[in-house]
C-alpha atoms as one frame of an Amber mdcrd trajectory, in Angstrom:
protein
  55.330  28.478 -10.398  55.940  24.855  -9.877  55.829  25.439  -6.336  52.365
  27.094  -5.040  50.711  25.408  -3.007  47.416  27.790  -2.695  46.183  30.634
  -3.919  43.803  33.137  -2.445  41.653  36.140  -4.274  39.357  38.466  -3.008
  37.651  41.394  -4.509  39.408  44.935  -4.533  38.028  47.844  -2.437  35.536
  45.552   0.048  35.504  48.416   2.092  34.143  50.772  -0.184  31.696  47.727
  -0.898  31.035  47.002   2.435  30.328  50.907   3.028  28.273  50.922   0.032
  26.180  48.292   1.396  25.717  49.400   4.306  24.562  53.118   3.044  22.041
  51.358   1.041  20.538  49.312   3.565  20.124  52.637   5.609  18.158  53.939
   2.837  16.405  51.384   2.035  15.625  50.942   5.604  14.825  54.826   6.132
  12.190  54.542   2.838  10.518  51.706   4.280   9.886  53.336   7.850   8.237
  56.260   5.634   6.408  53.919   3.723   4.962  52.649   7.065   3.897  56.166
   8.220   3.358  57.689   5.381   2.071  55.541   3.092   3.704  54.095  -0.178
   5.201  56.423  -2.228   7.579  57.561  -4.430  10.316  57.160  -1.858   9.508
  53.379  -1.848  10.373  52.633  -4.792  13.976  54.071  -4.479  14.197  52.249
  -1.336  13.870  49.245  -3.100  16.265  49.962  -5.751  18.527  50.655  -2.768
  18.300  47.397  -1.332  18.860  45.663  -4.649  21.658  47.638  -5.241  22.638
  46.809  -1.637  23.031  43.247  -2.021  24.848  43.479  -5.238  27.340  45.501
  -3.548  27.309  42.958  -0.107  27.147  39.799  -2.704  30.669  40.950  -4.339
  32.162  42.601  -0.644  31.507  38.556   0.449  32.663  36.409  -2.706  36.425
  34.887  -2.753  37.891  32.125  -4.457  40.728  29.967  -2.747  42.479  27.326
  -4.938  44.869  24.247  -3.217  45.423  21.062  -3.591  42.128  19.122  -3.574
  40.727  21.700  -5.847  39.387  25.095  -6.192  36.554  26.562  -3.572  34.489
  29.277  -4.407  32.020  31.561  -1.929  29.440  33.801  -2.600  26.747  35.772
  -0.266  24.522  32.902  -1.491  26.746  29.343  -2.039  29.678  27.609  -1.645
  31.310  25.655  -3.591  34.417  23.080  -4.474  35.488  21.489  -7.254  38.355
  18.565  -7.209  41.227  19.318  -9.797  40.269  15.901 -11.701  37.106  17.206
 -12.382  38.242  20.290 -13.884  39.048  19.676 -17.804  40.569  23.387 -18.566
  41.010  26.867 -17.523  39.876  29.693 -19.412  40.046  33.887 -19.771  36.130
  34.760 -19.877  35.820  38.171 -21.765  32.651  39.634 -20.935  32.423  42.778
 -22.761  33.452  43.648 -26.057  36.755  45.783 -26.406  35.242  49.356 -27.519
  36.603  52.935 -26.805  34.679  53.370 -23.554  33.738  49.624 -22.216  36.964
  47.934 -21.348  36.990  43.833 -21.442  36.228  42.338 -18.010  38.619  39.216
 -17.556  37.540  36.454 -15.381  38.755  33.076 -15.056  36.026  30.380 -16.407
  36.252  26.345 -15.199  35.333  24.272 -17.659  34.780  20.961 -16.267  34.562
  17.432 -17.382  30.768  16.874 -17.759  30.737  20.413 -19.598  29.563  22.537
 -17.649  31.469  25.725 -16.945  31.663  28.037 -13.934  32.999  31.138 -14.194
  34.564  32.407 -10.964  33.659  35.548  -8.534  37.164  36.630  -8.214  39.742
  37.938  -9.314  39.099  40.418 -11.787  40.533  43.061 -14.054  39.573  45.718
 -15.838  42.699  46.011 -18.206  45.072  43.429 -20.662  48.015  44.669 -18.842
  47.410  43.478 -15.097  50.419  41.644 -13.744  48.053  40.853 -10.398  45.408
  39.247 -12.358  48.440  37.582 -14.531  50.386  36.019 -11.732  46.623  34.518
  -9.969  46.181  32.765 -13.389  49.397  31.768 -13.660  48.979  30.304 -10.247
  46.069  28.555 -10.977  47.549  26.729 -13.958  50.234  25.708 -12.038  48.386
  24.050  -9.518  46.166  22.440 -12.023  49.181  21.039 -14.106  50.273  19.533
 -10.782  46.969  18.193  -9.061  45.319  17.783 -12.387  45.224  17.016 -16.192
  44.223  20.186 -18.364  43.073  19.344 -21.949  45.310  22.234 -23.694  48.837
  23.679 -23.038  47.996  27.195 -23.631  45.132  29.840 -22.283  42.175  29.522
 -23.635  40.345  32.848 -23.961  36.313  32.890 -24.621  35.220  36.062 -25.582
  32.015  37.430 -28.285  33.746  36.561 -30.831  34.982  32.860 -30.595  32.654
  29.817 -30.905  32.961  29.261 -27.083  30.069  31.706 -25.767  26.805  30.834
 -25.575  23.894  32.108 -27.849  21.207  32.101 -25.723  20.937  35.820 -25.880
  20.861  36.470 -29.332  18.290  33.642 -29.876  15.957  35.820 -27.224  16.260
  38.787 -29.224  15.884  37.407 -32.426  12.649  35.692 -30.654  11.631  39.254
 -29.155  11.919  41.012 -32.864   9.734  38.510 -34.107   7.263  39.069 -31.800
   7.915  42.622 -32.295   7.021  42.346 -36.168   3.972  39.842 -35.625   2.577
  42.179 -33.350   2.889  45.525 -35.835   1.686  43.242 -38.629  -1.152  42.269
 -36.809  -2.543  45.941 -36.904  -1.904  46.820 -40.407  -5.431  45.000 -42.141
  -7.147  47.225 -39.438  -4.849  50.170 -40.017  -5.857  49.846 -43.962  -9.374
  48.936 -43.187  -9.842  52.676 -41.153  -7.726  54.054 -43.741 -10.424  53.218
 -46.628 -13.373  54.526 -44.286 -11.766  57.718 -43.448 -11.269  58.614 -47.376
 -14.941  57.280 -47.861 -16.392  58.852 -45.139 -19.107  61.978 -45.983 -20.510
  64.618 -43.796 -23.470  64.062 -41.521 -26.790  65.588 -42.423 -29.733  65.801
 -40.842 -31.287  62.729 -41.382 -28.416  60.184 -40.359 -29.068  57.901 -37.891
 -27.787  58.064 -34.376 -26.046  54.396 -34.747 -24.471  55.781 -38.062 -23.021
  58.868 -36.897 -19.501  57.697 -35.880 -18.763  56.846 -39.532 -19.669  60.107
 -40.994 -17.911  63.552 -40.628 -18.769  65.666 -38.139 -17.466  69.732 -38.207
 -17.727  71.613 -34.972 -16.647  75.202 -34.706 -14.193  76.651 -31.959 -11.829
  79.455 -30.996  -8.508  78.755 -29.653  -7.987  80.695 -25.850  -4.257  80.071
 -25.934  -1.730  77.625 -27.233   1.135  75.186 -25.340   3.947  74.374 -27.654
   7.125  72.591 -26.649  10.073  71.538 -28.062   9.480  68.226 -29.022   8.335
  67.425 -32.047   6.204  64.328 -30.955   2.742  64.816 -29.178   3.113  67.035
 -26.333   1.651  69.987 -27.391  -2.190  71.667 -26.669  -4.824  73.788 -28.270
  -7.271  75.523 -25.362 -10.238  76.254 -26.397 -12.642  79.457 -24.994 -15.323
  78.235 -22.982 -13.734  74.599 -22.684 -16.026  73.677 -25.743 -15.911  71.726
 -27.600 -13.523  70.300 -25.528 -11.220  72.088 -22.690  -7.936  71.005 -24.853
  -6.055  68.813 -28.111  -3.315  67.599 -27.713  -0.967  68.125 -30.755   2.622
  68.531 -32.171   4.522  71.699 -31.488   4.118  72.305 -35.116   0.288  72.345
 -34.874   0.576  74.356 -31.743   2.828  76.908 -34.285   0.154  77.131 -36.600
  -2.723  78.919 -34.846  -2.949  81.727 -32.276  -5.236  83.099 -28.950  -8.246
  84.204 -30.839  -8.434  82.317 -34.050 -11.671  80.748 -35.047 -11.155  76.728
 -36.048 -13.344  74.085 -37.559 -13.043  70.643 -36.072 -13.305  67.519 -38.271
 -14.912  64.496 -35.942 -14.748  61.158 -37.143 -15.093  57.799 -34.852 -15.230
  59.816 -31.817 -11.887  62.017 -31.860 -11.146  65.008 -33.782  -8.738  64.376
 -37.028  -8.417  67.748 -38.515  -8.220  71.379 -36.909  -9.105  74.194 -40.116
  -8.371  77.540 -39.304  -7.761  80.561 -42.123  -4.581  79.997 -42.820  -3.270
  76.512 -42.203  -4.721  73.333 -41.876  -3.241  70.739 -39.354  -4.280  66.890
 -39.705  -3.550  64.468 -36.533  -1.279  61.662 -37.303  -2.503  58.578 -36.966
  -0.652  54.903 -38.165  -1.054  54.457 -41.668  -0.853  50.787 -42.642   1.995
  51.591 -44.191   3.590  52.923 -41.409   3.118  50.004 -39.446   4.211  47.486
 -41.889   7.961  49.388 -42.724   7.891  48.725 -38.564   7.163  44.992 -38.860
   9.523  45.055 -41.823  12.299  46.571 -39.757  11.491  44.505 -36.749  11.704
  41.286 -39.417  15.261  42.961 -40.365  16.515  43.512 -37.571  15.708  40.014
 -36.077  17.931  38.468 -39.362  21.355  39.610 -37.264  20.977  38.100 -34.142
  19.482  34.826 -35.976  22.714  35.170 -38.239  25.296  34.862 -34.992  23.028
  32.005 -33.775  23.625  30.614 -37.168  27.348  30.498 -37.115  27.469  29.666
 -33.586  25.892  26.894 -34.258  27.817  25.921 -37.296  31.205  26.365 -35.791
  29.700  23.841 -32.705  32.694  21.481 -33.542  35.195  24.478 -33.540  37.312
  24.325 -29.990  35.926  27.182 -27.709  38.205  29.679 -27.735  38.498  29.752
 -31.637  37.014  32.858 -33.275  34.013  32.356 -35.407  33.874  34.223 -38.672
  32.062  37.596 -38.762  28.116  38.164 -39.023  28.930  40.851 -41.197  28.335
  39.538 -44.794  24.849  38.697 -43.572  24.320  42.273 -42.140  25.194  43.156
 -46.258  22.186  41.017 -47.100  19.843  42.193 -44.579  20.911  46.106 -46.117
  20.106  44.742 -49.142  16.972  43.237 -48.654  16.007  46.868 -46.631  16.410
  48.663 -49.834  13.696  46.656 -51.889  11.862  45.665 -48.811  11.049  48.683
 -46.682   9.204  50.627 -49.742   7.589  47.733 -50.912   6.488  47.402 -47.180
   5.456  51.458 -47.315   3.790  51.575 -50.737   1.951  47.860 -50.615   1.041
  47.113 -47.419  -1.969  45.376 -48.193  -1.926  44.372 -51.939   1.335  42.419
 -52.261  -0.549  39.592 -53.671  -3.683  41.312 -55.699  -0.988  43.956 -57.188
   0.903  42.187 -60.086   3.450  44.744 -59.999   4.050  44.466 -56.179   4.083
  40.772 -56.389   6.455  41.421 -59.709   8.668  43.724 -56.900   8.696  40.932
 -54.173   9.870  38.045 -56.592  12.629  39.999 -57.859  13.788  41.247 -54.384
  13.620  37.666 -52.888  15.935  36.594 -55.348  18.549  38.810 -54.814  18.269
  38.315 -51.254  18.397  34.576 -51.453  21.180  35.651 -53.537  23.165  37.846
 -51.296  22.473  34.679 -48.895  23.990  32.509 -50.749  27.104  34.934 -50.836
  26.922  35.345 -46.883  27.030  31.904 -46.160  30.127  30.660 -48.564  31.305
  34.516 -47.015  31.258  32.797 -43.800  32.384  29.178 -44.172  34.895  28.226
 -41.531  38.429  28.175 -43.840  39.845  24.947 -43.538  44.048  25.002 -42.390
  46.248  23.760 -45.438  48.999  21.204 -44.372  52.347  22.054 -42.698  54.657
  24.627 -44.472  57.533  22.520 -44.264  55.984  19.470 -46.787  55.581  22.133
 -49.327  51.950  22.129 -49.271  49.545  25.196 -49.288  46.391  24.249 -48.498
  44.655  26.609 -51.035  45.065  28.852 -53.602  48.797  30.318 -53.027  49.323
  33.826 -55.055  45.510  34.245 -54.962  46.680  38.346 -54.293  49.052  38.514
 -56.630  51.038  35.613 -57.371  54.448  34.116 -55.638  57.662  33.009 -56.241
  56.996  30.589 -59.464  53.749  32.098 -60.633  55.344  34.620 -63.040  55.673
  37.477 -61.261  58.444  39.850 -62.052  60.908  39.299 -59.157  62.285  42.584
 -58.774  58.295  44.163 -58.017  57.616  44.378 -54.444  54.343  43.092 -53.535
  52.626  44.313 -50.099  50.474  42.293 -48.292  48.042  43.049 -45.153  50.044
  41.304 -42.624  51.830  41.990 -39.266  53.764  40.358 -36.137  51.613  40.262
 -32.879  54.443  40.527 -30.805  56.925  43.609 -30.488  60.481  42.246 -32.093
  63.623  44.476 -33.192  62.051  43.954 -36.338  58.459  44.738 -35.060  58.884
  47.531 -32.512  55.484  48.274 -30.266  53.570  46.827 -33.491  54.007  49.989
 -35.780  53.694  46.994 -38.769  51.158  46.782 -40.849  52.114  44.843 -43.893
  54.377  42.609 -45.285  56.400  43.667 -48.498  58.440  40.637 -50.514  59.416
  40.036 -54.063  61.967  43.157 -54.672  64.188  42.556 -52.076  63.921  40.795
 -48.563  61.670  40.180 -46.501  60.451  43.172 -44.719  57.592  44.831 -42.105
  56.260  47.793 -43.611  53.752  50.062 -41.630  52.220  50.998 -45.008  50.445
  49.423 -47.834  53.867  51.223 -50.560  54.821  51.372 -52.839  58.369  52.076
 -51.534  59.793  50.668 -48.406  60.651  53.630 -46.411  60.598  53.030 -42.977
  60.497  49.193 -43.341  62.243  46.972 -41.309  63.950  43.476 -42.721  62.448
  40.491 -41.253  65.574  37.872 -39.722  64.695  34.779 -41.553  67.440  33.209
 -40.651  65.879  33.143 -36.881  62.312  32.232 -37.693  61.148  28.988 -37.612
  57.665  27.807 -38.938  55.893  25.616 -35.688  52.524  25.648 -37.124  49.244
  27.491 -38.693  46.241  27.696 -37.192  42.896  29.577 -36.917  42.447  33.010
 -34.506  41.802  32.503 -31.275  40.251  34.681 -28.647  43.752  35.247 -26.971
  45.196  36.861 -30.213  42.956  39.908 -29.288  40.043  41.851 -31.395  42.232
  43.782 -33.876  42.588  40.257 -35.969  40.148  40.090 -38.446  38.034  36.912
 -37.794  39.095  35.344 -41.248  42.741  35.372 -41.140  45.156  32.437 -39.876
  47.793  32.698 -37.314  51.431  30.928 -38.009  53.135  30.361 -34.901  56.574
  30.733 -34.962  59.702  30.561 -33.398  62.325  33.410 -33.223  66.000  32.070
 -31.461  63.331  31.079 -28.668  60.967  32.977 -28.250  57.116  32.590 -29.721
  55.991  35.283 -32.180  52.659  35.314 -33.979  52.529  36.470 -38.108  48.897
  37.254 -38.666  47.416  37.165 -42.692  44.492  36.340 -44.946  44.916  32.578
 -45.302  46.596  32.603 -49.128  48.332  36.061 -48.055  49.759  33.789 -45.239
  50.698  30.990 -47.126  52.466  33.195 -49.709  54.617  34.834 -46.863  55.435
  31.233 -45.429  56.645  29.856 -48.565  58.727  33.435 -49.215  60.557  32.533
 -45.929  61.270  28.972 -46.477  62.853  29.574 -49.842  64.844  32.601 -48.176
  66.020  30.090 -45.116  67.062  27.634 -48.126  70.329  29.269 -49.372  71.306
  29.319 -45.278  70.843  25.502 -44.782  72.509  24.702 -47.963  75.342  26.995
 -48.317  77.802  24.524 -46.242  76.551  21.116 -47.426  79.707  19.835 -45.307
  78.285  21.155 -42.073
C-alpha cells in the first residue's frame, strides 16, 4: 500500500447511534419536564441515566479519525486533535478485553508517540481477529507512516493484559481498595471480641440493679408470636409478629428462625444492650447472628489475600519495565499458589485466634510456621516468574540454557530409536500444520514430525519439511502471537521457502527442537560438497 495517500474511518451503524441518542435525549428530556411538575422522583433518576447514556451514544455517532500526509487527526464530541507523522514513534493493536468465551477482544489502534505518551484512537474498531476492514485501515496507516515517518519496529506491535505494555494503574487501585477493605474489618474485631466477652459474662437483672447498669445485664421478656413472614433467602429478611405489638410489633430474622415457631406459640426474649439476642420457645431455640471477631478477622484476612494478586501483576509489571511493550509478561499465577497457600494456614488461624495471636504460644507457634512457608512459596513465585533470558542464535551452536532439560537430545544418551514428544506447535496453518490440529512435536525415532497428541505412537502425525525451514531468530511471546501461548515459552521465527511461520515451545523444549532440525538440514548441505 505504497500508494495511499489518506485514510478515513468512522464508526459503524451512526445511525442507529444517532437514533439512539436522540431517543435518549427525549427521555431524558420527558423525565425532567415531570420532575418540574411533579416533583423529583423516581423517573429522574432514569432520566439522567438516559442522558448519560445519550452522550455516550452521540460522543461515538461524532468521533472519526482521518490519517494523510502531515499526520493523523482525530475528532471527538469533545476535542480535536492532530499529530505530525515525526512525532509518532510506533503504531500499535490495543486489546482491551481479555479473549474469554463470551467477551471478545476489542482491537483499536494505539499511537505511541515520541515523548511517550500514547493515544489510543476513536475509530476504527473490531470486534473479531478475522476483520479484513479493520486489517486493510491498519495496513493503511502503516503505510503512510513508513512513508511520512520513521516507526521504531518493522512489525505490529500488539498491547494487550498480558504483555508488559499496559498500564497498572488499575490493579494498584484495587490492591489499595482491599487494603482498605481489610483495615477497616480489622478495625472492628477488638470491639467485636470485647462484646463477645460481655455477652458470655453477662447475668440476669434482678431487682436491685441499677438503672445505668441495666444494658449490661440480661433481660427476659415474654411474648406470643401472631404470625410469621418467612422468605426464601436465607439472610435477614424474615419477621416474627408479635400479639398486641408487645414487646415489640416485629423481629426481623432468617427464614430459618421464621421456620422454627408458629401463630400462637409463647416465646421468651433474651435483651441485652438494647436489642433482643435470643427468641426461646418450647421446642427450638433461635440465637441472632451477630459478627463474631472471628468472623470479621477471616474477612480482613481474605480482603489481605485477595489484595496479594493484584499487588503481584503490579509486581511483574513493574519488573518487566525494561521489557518492549508488546512483550508478554510472565503469569501471576505462581503467586496466586502462594496466596492459596498462605489461605490454608491463615484463614483458621484468623477464625480460631483473632485476638490472642501474640499472648497464645501456640497461635504465635502457628503464625511462625505459616510465614515461613509462605515466604517460602514466595521465594518459589518469584524465581517462578523471572523473565527467561533468550540463549544465542541457533546457528553458532549455542543453547542458551539447559538443552535436554525434558528428556535429553541428540548427544545426551538417549536411545535414538525412542521418540520423545514435546509440547510444541506451528502458529501458522502449513501442509504440515493444517488449521493448527498440532499439538506437539515428536523427534528421536524417526523424523521430525507434528503430532496432535502427547503418543506414544505417531498416528496421525505429519513430517515436518526441514529441508524448507530456516532458523531467523528466537525470541520472547508477544501480544500478537495470541492468548493460547503460554506466557513462558519462546517463539523461533522461521522461514519456510518464503513464507514466515512461528514454532512455539518451553524455552529448553525449543532449543532441543532447533538443534534436532539443524542436524537434520546437515546431511542436505553436505551431501554434494561439489555444489
Amino acid at each position: 500500500m505504497t500508494d495511499v495517500r489518506e485514510v478515513s474511518c468512522r464508526p459503524p451503524g451512526k445511525r442507529v447511534l444517532l437514533f439512539l441518542a436522540a431517543l435518549s435525549a427525549a427521555g431524558a428530556g420527558a423525565a425532567l419536564v415531570r420532575a418540574a411538575y411533579r416533583g423529583p422522583d423516581g423517573w429522574l433518576g432514569g432520566g439522567l441515566l438516559l442522558g448519560l447514556l445519550g452522550l455516550a451514544a452521540l460522543h461515538k455517532a461524532t468521533a472519526r479519525v482521518r490519517a494523510d500526509a502531515y499526520g493523523v487527526h482525530s475528532w471527538t464530541l469533545l476535542r480535536r486533535r492532530s499529530v505530525r507523522w515525526g512525532d509518532i514513534a510506533d503504531l500499535r493493536v490495543r486489546l482491551k478485553y481479555a479473549n474469554t468465551p463470551r467477551v471478545q477482544d476489542t482491537r483499536g489502534i494505539s499511537l505511541l508517540l515520541r515523548d511517550g505518551r500514547k493515544l489510543l484512537l476513536p475509530s476504527p474498531r473490531s470486534w473479531s481477529y478475522d476483520d479484513p476492514d479493520f486489517d486493510a485501515k491498519l495496513d493503511a496507516f502503516r503505510a503512510l507512516h513508513r512513508l511520512h515517518g520513521t516507526p521504531d519496529s518493522d512489525h505490529v506491535p500488539v498491547v494487550s493484559y498480558r504483555t508488559a505494555g499496559r498500564g497498572w494503574a488499575g490493579s494498584l487501585a484495587l490492591c489499595l481498595l482491599l487494603l482498605g477493605g481489610a483495615g477497616l474489618a480489622a478495625r472492628f474485631v477488638p470491639s467485636a471480641a470485647a462484646g463477645e466477652r460481655a455477652w458470655r459474662s453477662a447475668t440476669p437483672c434482678t431487682a436491685g440493679t441499677p438503672a445505668e447498669e441495666r444494658d449490661e445485664c440480661l433481660t427476659t421478656l415474654t411474648a406470643v408470636i401472631a404470625r410469621t413472614d418467612a422468605t426464601r433467602s436465607r439472610s435477614k429478611g424474615s419477621w416474627l409478629y408479635f400479639v398486641g405489638g408487645r414487646p415489640m410489633e416485629r423481629l426481623a430474622v432468617s427464614s430459618d428462625g421464621a421456620r422454627m415457631f408458629g401463630p400462637g406459640d409463647s416465646v421468651e426474649l433474651t435483651v441485652w444492650r438494647g436489642e433482643v439476642r435470643e427468641v426461646v420457645g418450647q421446642r427450638h431455640v433461635y440465637r441472632l447472628h451477630i459478627p463474631a471477631s472471628g468472623d470479621l478477622a477471616v474477612v480482613a484476612a481474605v480482603c489481605l489475600l485477595a489484595a496479594g494478586h493484584p499487588a503481584a501483576r503490579v509486581l511483574l509489571r513493574l519488573r518487566g519495565r525494561r521489557l518492549p511493550d508488546d512483550e508478554v509478561l510472565p503469569s501471576a499465577l505462581p503467586f496466586a499458589g502462594a496466596l492459596v497457600g498462605t489461605a490454608l494456614w491463615l484463614l483458621p488461624l484468623a477464625c480460631l485466634h483473632p485476638t490472642t495471636l501474640l499472648t497464645d504460644p501456640a497461635a504465635t507457634t502457628w503464625a511462625a510456621t505459616g510465614l515461613t512457608a509462605t515466604l517460602a512459596f514466595l521465594v518459589w513465585a518469584w524465581r517462578a516468574t523471572r523473565v527467561r533470558a533468550l540463549g544465542e542464535s541457533v546457528t553458532t551452536g549455542a543453547t542458551g540454557g539447559a538443552a535436554g532439560a525434558t528428556g535429553g537430545s541428540a548427544g545426551t544418551g538417549t536411545d535414538e530409536d525412542d521418540d520423545v514428544f514435546l509440547a510444541a506447535r506451528f502458529l501458522e496453518h502449513t501442509d504440515y500444520n493444517p488449521y493448527g490440529f498440532g499439538t506437539h512435536i515428536v523427534l528421536g525415532g524417526g523424523p521430525l514430525a507434528v503430532t496432535p497428541h502427547p503418543g506414544p505412537g505417531r498416528f496421525a502425525a505429519k513430517p515436518v519439511p526441514v529441508e524448507r525451514l530456516v532458523v531467523k531468530g528466537v525470541r520472547r511471546v508477544r501480544g500478537s502471537d495470541g492468548d493460547t501461548v503460554p506466557s513462558s515459552w519462546h517463539i523461533a521465527e522461521l522461514d519456510d521457502a518464503g513464507t514466515p511461520v512461528r514454532l512455539a515451545a518451553a524455552p529448553d523444549d525449543l532449543t532441543r527442537i532447533l538443534r534436532e532440525l539443524a542436524a537434520e538440514r546437515t546431511p542436505a548441505n553436505t551431501a554434494h560438497p561439489d555444489a
